[in-house]
Amino acid sequence: QSQLVESGGGLVQPGGSLRLSCSGSEFTLSYYSIAWFRQAPGKEREGISYSSSADEISRYGDSVKGRFTMSRDSAKNMVHLQMNGLKPEDTGVYYCAADGTSYSREWTRIENYEFWGQGIQVTVSS
């Protein structure tokens, strides 16, 4: 059973927006560095956004920089990913993941993350 749960996915037209949320059922997300990954059909899982527990500054992959914004809501024990200007190539399964270390320069490495959500589908299509 996943200890992280994603929500907010769905079908959206190109240029549209979605907000994904990640909640932690058994632990406090503010104690963890959190990343969002996505996996498009036939492709490897790709790290797209990261927030370290040390400074909570969000970092982004080049494919989403300027369009996606990651934020934390510590009061609700949630992390969000606001996705604007969606493109068909953003289609995929989106995962949130948690890492117990406070910061990693190699935040896109899948192996860094101990906890994963089950993933949620995002489809961008007209």
Coordinates of N, CA, C and O in Angstrom, one line a residue:
Q1 N 0.9 -1.2 0.0 CA 0.0 0.0 0.0 C 0.9 1.2 0.0 O 1.8 1.4 0.8
S2 N 0.6 2.1 -1.0 CA 1.4 3.4 -1.1 C 1.2 4.2 0.1 O 0.1 4.4 0.6
Q3 N 2.2 4.9 0.6 CA 2.1 5.8 1.7 C 1.9 7.2 1.2 O 1.7 8.1 1.9
L4 N 2.1 7.4 -0.1 CA 1.9 8.7 -0.8 C 0.7 8.5 -1.7 O 0.6 7.4 -2.4
V5 N -0.2 9.5 -1.8 CA -1.3 9.3 -2.7 C -1.4 10.6 -3.6 O -1.5 11.7 -3.0
E6 N -1.5 10.4 -4.9 CA -1.6 11.5 -5.8 C -3.1 11.7 -6.2 O -3.9 10.7 -6.2
S7 N -3.5 12.9 -6.5 CA -4.8 13.2 -6.9 C -4.8 14.4 -7.9 O -3.8 15.1 -7.9
G8 N -5.9 14.6 -8.6 CA -6.0 15.8 -9.4 C -5.7 15.6 -10.9 O -5.8 16.5 -11.7
G9 N -5.4 14.3 -11.3 CA -5.1 14.1 -12.7 C -6.4 14.1 -13.6 O -7.5 14.3 -13.1
G10 N -6.2 13.8 -14.9 CA -7.3 13.8 -15.7 C -7.0 14.1 -17.2 O -5.8 14.2 -17.5
L11 N -8.0 14.5 -17.9 CA -7.9 14.8 -19.3 C -8.0 16.3 -19.4 O -9.0 16.9 -18.9
V12 N -7.1 17.0 -20.2 CA -7.2 18.4 -20.4 C -6.8 18.7 -21.8 O -6.0 18.0 -22.4
Q13 N -7.3 19.8 -22.3 CA -6.9 20.2 -23.7 C -5.5 20.9 -23.7 O -5.1 21.5 -22.7
P14 N -4.8 20.9 -24.8 CA -3.6 21.6 -24.9 C -3.8 23.1 -24.5 O -4.7 23.7 -24.9
G15 N -2.8 23.6 -23.7 CA -2.9 25.0 -23.2 C -3.6 25.1 -21.9 O -3.6 26.1 -21.2
G16 N -4.3 24.0 -21.4 CA -5.0 24.0 -20.2 C -4.1 23.8 -19.0 O -2.9 23.7 -19.1
S17 N -4.8 23.7 -17.8 CA -4.1 23.6 -16.5 C -4.7 22.5 -15.7 O -5.9 22.1 -15.8
L18 N -3.8 21.9 -14.9 CA -4.3 20.9 -13.9 C -3.4 21.2 -12.6 O -2.3 21.7 -12.7
R19 N -4.0 20.8 -11.5 CA -3.2 20.9 -10.3 C -3.2 19.5 -9.6 O -4.2 19.0 -9.3
L20 N -2.0 18.9 -9.5 CA -1.8 17.6 -8.9 C -1.5 17.9 -7.4 O -0.9 18.8 -7.0
S21 N -2.0 16.9 -6.6 CA -1.7 17.0 -5.2 C -1.1 15.6 -4.7 O -1.5 14.6 -5.3
C22 N -0.3 15.7 -3.7 CA 0.3 14.5 -3.1 C 0.1 14.6 -1.6 O 0.5 15.6 -1.0
S23 N -0.5 13.6 -1.0 CA -0.7 13.6 0.4 C 0.1 12.4 1.0 O 0.3 11.4 0.4
G24 N 0.5 12.6 2.3 CA 1.2 11.5 3.0 C 0.3 11.0 4.1 O -0.1 11.7 4.9
S25 N 0.1 9.7 4.0 CA -0.9 9.1 5.0 C -0.3 8.8 6.3 O -1.0 8.8 7.3
E26 N 1.0 8.5 6.3 CA 1.6 8.0 7.6 C 2.8 8.8 8.0 O 3.4 8.4 9.0
F27 N 3.2 9.8 7.3 CA 4.3 10.6 7.7 C 4.2 12.0 7.3 O 3.4 12.4 6.5
T28 N 5.0 12.9 7.9 CA 4.9 14.3 7.7 C 5.8 14.7 6.5 O 7.0 14.6 6.5
L29 N 5.2 15.2 5.5 CA 5.9 15.5 4.2 C 6.9 16.6 4.4 O 7.9 16.6 3.7
S30 N 6.7 17.5 5.3 CA 7.7 18.6 5.5 C 9.1 18.1 5.9 O 10.1 18.8 5.8
Y31 N 9.1 16.9 6.5 CA 10.4 16.3 6.9 C 11.2 15.6 5.7 O 12.3 15.2 5.9
Y32 N 10.5 15.6 4.6 CA 11.1 14.9 3.4 C 11.3 15.8 2.3 O 10.6 16.8 2.1
S33 N 12.3 15.5 1.5 CA 12.5 16.1 0.2 C 11.5 15.4 -0.8 O 11.4 14.1 -0.7
I34 N 10.8 16.1 -1.5 CA 9.7 15.6 -2.4 C 10.0 15.9 -3.8 O 10.4 17.0 -4.2
A35 N 9.7 14.9 -4.7 CA 9.9 15.1 -6.1 C 8.6 14.7 -6.8 O 7.9 13.8 -6.4
W36 N 8.4 15.2 -8.0 CA 7.4 14.8 -8.9 C 8.2 14.2 -10.1 O 9.1 14.8 -10.7
F37 N 7.7 13.0 -10.5 CA 8.2 12.3 -11.7 C 7.1 12.1 -12.6 O 5.9 12.1 -12.2
R38 N 7.4 11.8 -13.9 CA 6.4 11.4 -14.8 C 7.0 10.3 -15.7 O 8.2 10.3 -16.0
Q39 N 6.0 9.5 -16.2 CA 6.5 8.5 -17.2 C 5.5 8.5 -18.4 O 4.3 8.2 -18.2
A40 N 6.0 8.8 -19.5 CA 5.2 8.8 -20.7 C 5.3 7.4 -21.3 O 6.2 6.6 -21.0
P41 N 4.3 7.1 -22.1 CA 4.2 5.7 -22.7 C 5.5 5.4 -23.5 O 6.0 6.2 -24.3
G42 N 6.1 4.3 -23.2 CA 7.3 3.9 -23.9 C 8.6 4.6 -23.5 O 9.6 4.4 -24.1
K43 N 8.5 5.5 -22.4 CA 9.7 6.2 -22.0 C 10.1 5.9 -20.6 O 9.3 5.4 -19.8
E44 N 11.3 6.3 -20.2 CA 11.7 6.2 -18.8 C 11.1 7.2 -17.9 O 10.6 8.3 -18.4
R45 N 11.0 6.9 -16.7 CA 10.5 7.8 -15.7 C 11.4 9.0 -15.6 O 12.6 8.8 -15.4
E46 N 10.8 10.2 -15.6 CA 11.6 11.4 -15.7 C 11.3 12.3 -14.4 O 10.1 12.6 -14.1
G47 N 12.3 12.8 -13.8 CA 12.1 13.7 -12.7 C 11.8 15.1 -13.2 O 12.6 15.6 -14.1
I48 N 10.7 15.8 -12.8 CA 10.4 17.0 -13.3 C 10.4 18.2 -12.3 O 10.5 19.4 -12.7
S49 N 10.2 17.8 -11.0 CA 10.2 18.9 -10.0 C 10.7 18.4 -8.7 O 10.4 17.2 -8.4
Y50 N 11.3 19.3 -7.9 CA 11.9 18.8 -6.6 C 11.8 19.9 -5.6 O 12.1 21.1 -6.0
S51 N 11.5 19.5 -4.4 CA 11.6 20.5 -3.3 C 12.3 19.8 -2.1 O 11.8 18.8 -1.6
S52 N 13.5 20.4 -1.7 CA 14.2 19.8 -0.7 C 13.6 20.2 0.7 O 13.0 21.3 0.8
S53 N 13.8 19.3 1.7 CA 13.3 19.7 3.0 C 14.2 20.7 3.7 O 13.8 21.4 4.6
A54 N 15.4 20.9 3.1 CA 16.3 21.8 3.7 C 15.9 23.3 3.5 O 15.9 24.1 4.4
D55 N 15.5 23.6 2.2 CA 15.3 25.0 1.9 C 13.9 25.2 1.3 O 13.5 26.3 1.1
E56 N 13.2 24.1 0.9 CA 11.9 24.2 0.2 C 11.9 25.0 -1.1 O 10.9 25.4 -1.5
I57 N 13.1 25.3 -1.6 CA 13.2 25.9 -2.9 C 12.9 24.9 -3.9 O 13.5 23.8 -3.9
S58 N 12.0 25.2 -4.9 CA 11.6 24.2 -5.9 C 12.6 24.3 -7.1 O 13.0 25.4 -7.5
R59 N 12.9 23.1 -7.6 CA 13.7 23.0 -8.8 C 13.0 22.2 -9.9 O 12.1 21.4 -9.5
Y60 N 13.3 22.5 -11.1 CA 12.5 22.0 -12.2 C 13.4 21.4 -13.3 O 14.4 22.0 -13.6
G61 N 12.8 20.4 -14.0 CA 13.5 20.0 -15.2 C 13.2 20.9 -16.3 O 12.3 21.7 -16.3
D62 N 14.1 20.9 -17.3 CA 14.0 21.8 -18.4 C 12.7 21.7 -19.2 O 12.2 22.7 -19.7
S63 N 12.1 20.5 -19.2 CA 10.9 20.3 -20.0 C 9.7 21.0 -19.4 O 8.7 21.2 -20.1
V64 N 9.7 21.4 -18.1 CA 8.6 22.0 -17.5 C 8.8 23.3 -16.9 O 7.9 24.0 -16.4
K65 N 10.1 23.8 -16.9 CA 10.5 25.0 -16.3 C 9.7 26.2 -16.9 O 9.5 26.3 -18.1
G66 N 9.1 27.0 -16.1 CA 8.3 28.2 -16.5 C 6.9 27.9 -16.7 O 6.0 28.8 -16.9
R67 N 6.5 26.6 -16.7 CA 5.1 26.2 -16.8 C 4.5 25.5 -15.6 O 3.3 25.7 -15.3
F68 N 5.4 24.8 -14.9 CA 4.9 24.1 -13.7 C 5.5 24.7 -12.4 O 6.6 25.3 -12.4
T69 N 4.7 24.7 -11.4 CA 5.1 25.3 -10.1 C 4.8 24.3 -9.0 O 3.6 23.8 -8.9
M70 N 5.8 24.0 -8.2 CA 5.6 23.0 -7.1 C 5.5 23.8 -5.8 O 6.2 24.8 -5.6
S71 N 4.6 23.4 -4.9 CA 4.5 24.1 -3.6 C 4.1 23.1 -2.5 O 3.7 22.0 -2.8
R72 N 4.4 23.5 -1.3 CA 4.1 22.7 -0.1 C 3.0 23.4 0.7 O 2.9 24.6 0.8
D73 N 2.1 22.6 1.2 CA 1.1 23.1 2.2 C 1.3 22.2 3.5 O 0.7 21.1 3.6
S74 N 2.1 22.7 4.3 CA 2.5 21.9 5.5 C 1.3 21.7 6.5 O 1.2 20.7 7.1
A75 N 0.4 22.7 6.5 CA -0.8 22.6 7.4 C -1.6 21.4 7.0 O -2.3 20.8 7.9
K76 N -1.7 21.1 5.7 CA -2.5 20.0 5.2 C -1.7 18.8 4.9 O -2.2 17.8 4.5
N77 N -0.4 18.9 5.2 CA 0.5 17.8 4.9 C 0.4 17.3 3.4 O 0.2 16.1 3.1
M78 N 0.5 18.3 2.5 CA 0.3 18.0 1.1 C 1.4 18.8 0.3 O 2.0 19.8 0.8
V79 N 1.6 18.3 -0.9 CA 2.5 18.9 -1.9 C 1.7 19.0 -3.2 O 1.0 18.1 -3.5
H80 N 1.8 20.2 -3.8 CA 1.1 20.4 -5.1 C 2.0 20.6 -6.2 O 3.1 21.1 -6.1
L81 N 1.5 20.3 -7.4 CA 2.1 20.6 -8.7 C 1.1 21.3 -9.6 O 0.2 20.7 -10.1
Q82 N 1.3 22.6 -9.7 CA 0.4 23.4 -10.6 C 1.0 23.3 -12.0 O 2.2 23.7 -12.2
M83 N 0.2 22.8 -12.9 CA 0.7 22.6 -14.3 C -0.1 23.5 -15.2 O -1.3 23.3 -15.4
N84 N 0.6 24.5 -15.8 CA -0.1 25.4 -16.8 C 0.5 25.2 -18.2 O 1.6 24.7 -18.3
G85 N -0.2 25.7 -19.1 CA 0.3 25.6 -20.5 C 0.6 24.2 -20.9 O 1.7 23.9 -21.6
L86 N -0.3 23.3 -20.6 CA 0.0 21.9 -20.8 C 0.1 21.5 -22.3 O -0.7 22.1 -23.1
K87 N 1.0 20.6 -22.6 CA 1.2 20.2 -24.0 C 0.9 18.7 -24.2 O 1.0 18.0 -23.2
P88 N 0.7 18.2 -25.3 CA 0.5 16.8 -25.5 C 1.6 16.0 -25.0 O 1.4 14.9 -24.5
E89 N 2.8 16.5 -25.1 CA 4.0 15.7 -24.6 C 4.1 15.7 -23.1 O 5.0 15.0 -22.5
D90 N 3.2 16.4 -22.4 CA 3.1 16.2 -20.9 C 2.3 15.0 -20.5 O 2.2 14.7 -19.3
T91 N 1.7 14.4 -21.4 CA 0.9 13.2 -21.1 C 1.7 12.1 -20.5 O 2.9 11.8 -21.0
G92 N 1.2 11.5 -19.5 CA 1.9 10.4 -18.8 C 1.3 10.1 -17.4 O 0.3 10.7 -17.0
V93 N 2.0 9.2 -16.8 CA 1.6 8.9 -15.4 C 2.5 9.7 -14.5 O 3.7 9.7 -14.6
Y94 N 1.9 10.4 -13.6 CA 2.7 11.3 -12.7 C 2.8 10.7 -11.3 O 1.8 10.2 -10.7
Y95 N 4.0 10.8 -10.7 CA 4.2 10.2 -9.4 C 4.8 11.2 -8.5 O 5.7 12.0 -8.9
C96 N 4.4 11.2 -7.2 CA 5.2 11.9 -6.2 C 6.1 10.9 -5.4 O 5.7 9.7 -5.3
A97 N 7.2 11.4 -5.0 CA 8.1 10.5 -4.3 C 8.8 11.3 -3.2 O 9.0 12.5 -3.2
A98 N 9.2 10.5 -2.1 CA 9.8 11.2 -0.9 C 11.1 10.6 -0.6 O 11.3 9.4 -0.7
D99 N 12.0 11.5 -0.3 CA 13.4 11.1 0.1 C 13.7 11.7 1.5 O 13.5 12.8 1.7
G100 N 14.3 10.8 2.3 CA 14.6 11.2 3.7 C 15.8 12.1 3.8 O 16.0 12.7 4.9
T101 N 16.6 12.3 2.8 CA 17.7 13.2 2.9 C 17.3 14.6 2.7 O 16.3 14.9 2.0
S102 N 18.0 15.6 3.2 CA 17.5 17.0 3.2 C 17.7 17.6 1.9 O 17.0 18.6 1.5
Y103 N 18.7 17.2 1.1 CA 19.0 17.8 -0.2 C 19.8 16.9 -1.0 O 20.7 16.2 -0.5
S104 N 19.5 16.8 -2.3 CA 20.4 16.1 -3.2 C 20.5 16.8 -4.5 O 19.5 17.3 -5.1
R105 N 21.7 17.0 -5.0 CA 21.9 17.6 -6.3 C 21.4 16.7 -7.4 O 21.0 17.2 -8.5
E106 N 21.4 15.4 -7.1 CA 21.0 14.4 -8.2 C 19.6 14.1 -7.9 O 19.2 12.9 -7.8
W107 N 18.7 15.0 -7.8 CA 17.3 14.8 -7.4 C 16.5 14.0 -8.4 O 15.4 13.5 -8.1
T108 N 17.0 13.9 -9.6 CA 16.3 13.2 -10.6 C 16.5 11.7 -10.6 O 15.9 10.9 -11.3
R109 N 17.4 11.2 -9.7 CA 17.7 9.8 -9.6 C 16.6 9.1 -8.9 O 16.3 9.3 -7.7
I110 N 16.0 8.1 -9.6 CA 14.9 7.4 -9.0 C 15.3 6.7 -7.7 O 14.5 6.6 -6.8
E111 N 16.5 6.2 -7.7 CA 17.0 5.4 -6.6 C 17.1 6.2 -5.3 O 17.2 5.6 -4.2
N112 N 17.0 7.5 -5.3 CA 17.1 8.3 -4.1 C 15.9 8.2 -3.3 O 15.9 8.5 -2.1
Y113 N 14.7 7.8 -3.8 CA 13.5 7.9 -3.2 C 13.0 6.6 -2.6 O 12.9 5.6 -3.2
E114 N 12.6 6.7 -1.3 CA 12.2 5.5 -0.5 C 10.7 5.3 -0.7 O 10.2 4.1 -0.6
F115 N 9.9 6.3 -0.9 CA 8.5 6.2 -0.9 C 7.9 6.8 -2.2 O 8.3 7.8 -2.6
W116 N 7.0 6.1 -2.7 CA 6.3 6.5 -4.0 C 4.8 6.4 -3.9 O 4.3 5.5 -3.2
G117 N 4.1 7.3 -4.6 CA 2.7 7.1 -4.8 C 2.4 6.1 -5.9 O 3.3 5.6 -6.6
Q118 N 1.2 5.8 -6.1 CA 0.8 4.8 -7.1 C 0.7 5.4 -8.5 O 0.6 4.6 -9.4
G119 N 0.8 6.7 -8.6 CA 0.8 7.3 -9.9 C -0.6 7.7 -10.3 O -1.6 7.1 -9.9
I120 N -0.7 8.8 -11.1 CA -2.0 9.3 -11.6 C -1.8 9.7 -13.0 O -0.8 10.3 -13.4
Q121 N -2.9 9.4 -13.8 CA -2.8 9.7 -15.3 C -3.1 11.1 -15.5 O -4.1 11.7 -15.0
V122 N -2.3 11.7 -16.4 CA -2.5 13.0 -17.0 C -2.5 12.9 -18.5 O -1.5 12.4 -19.0
T123 N -3.6 13.3 -19.1 CA -3.7 13.2 -20.6 C -4.0 14.6 -21.2 O -4.9 15.2 -20.8
V124 N -3.1 15.0 -22.1 CA -3.3 16.3 -22.7 C -3.6 16.0 -24.2 O -2.8 15.6 -24.9
S125 N -4.8 16.3 -24.5 CA -5.3 16.0 -25.9 C -6.5 16.8 -26.2 O -7.3 17.1 -25.4
S126 N -6.6 17.1 -27.5 CA -7.8 17.8 -28.0 C -8.8 16.9 -28.5 O -9.9 17.3 -28.9

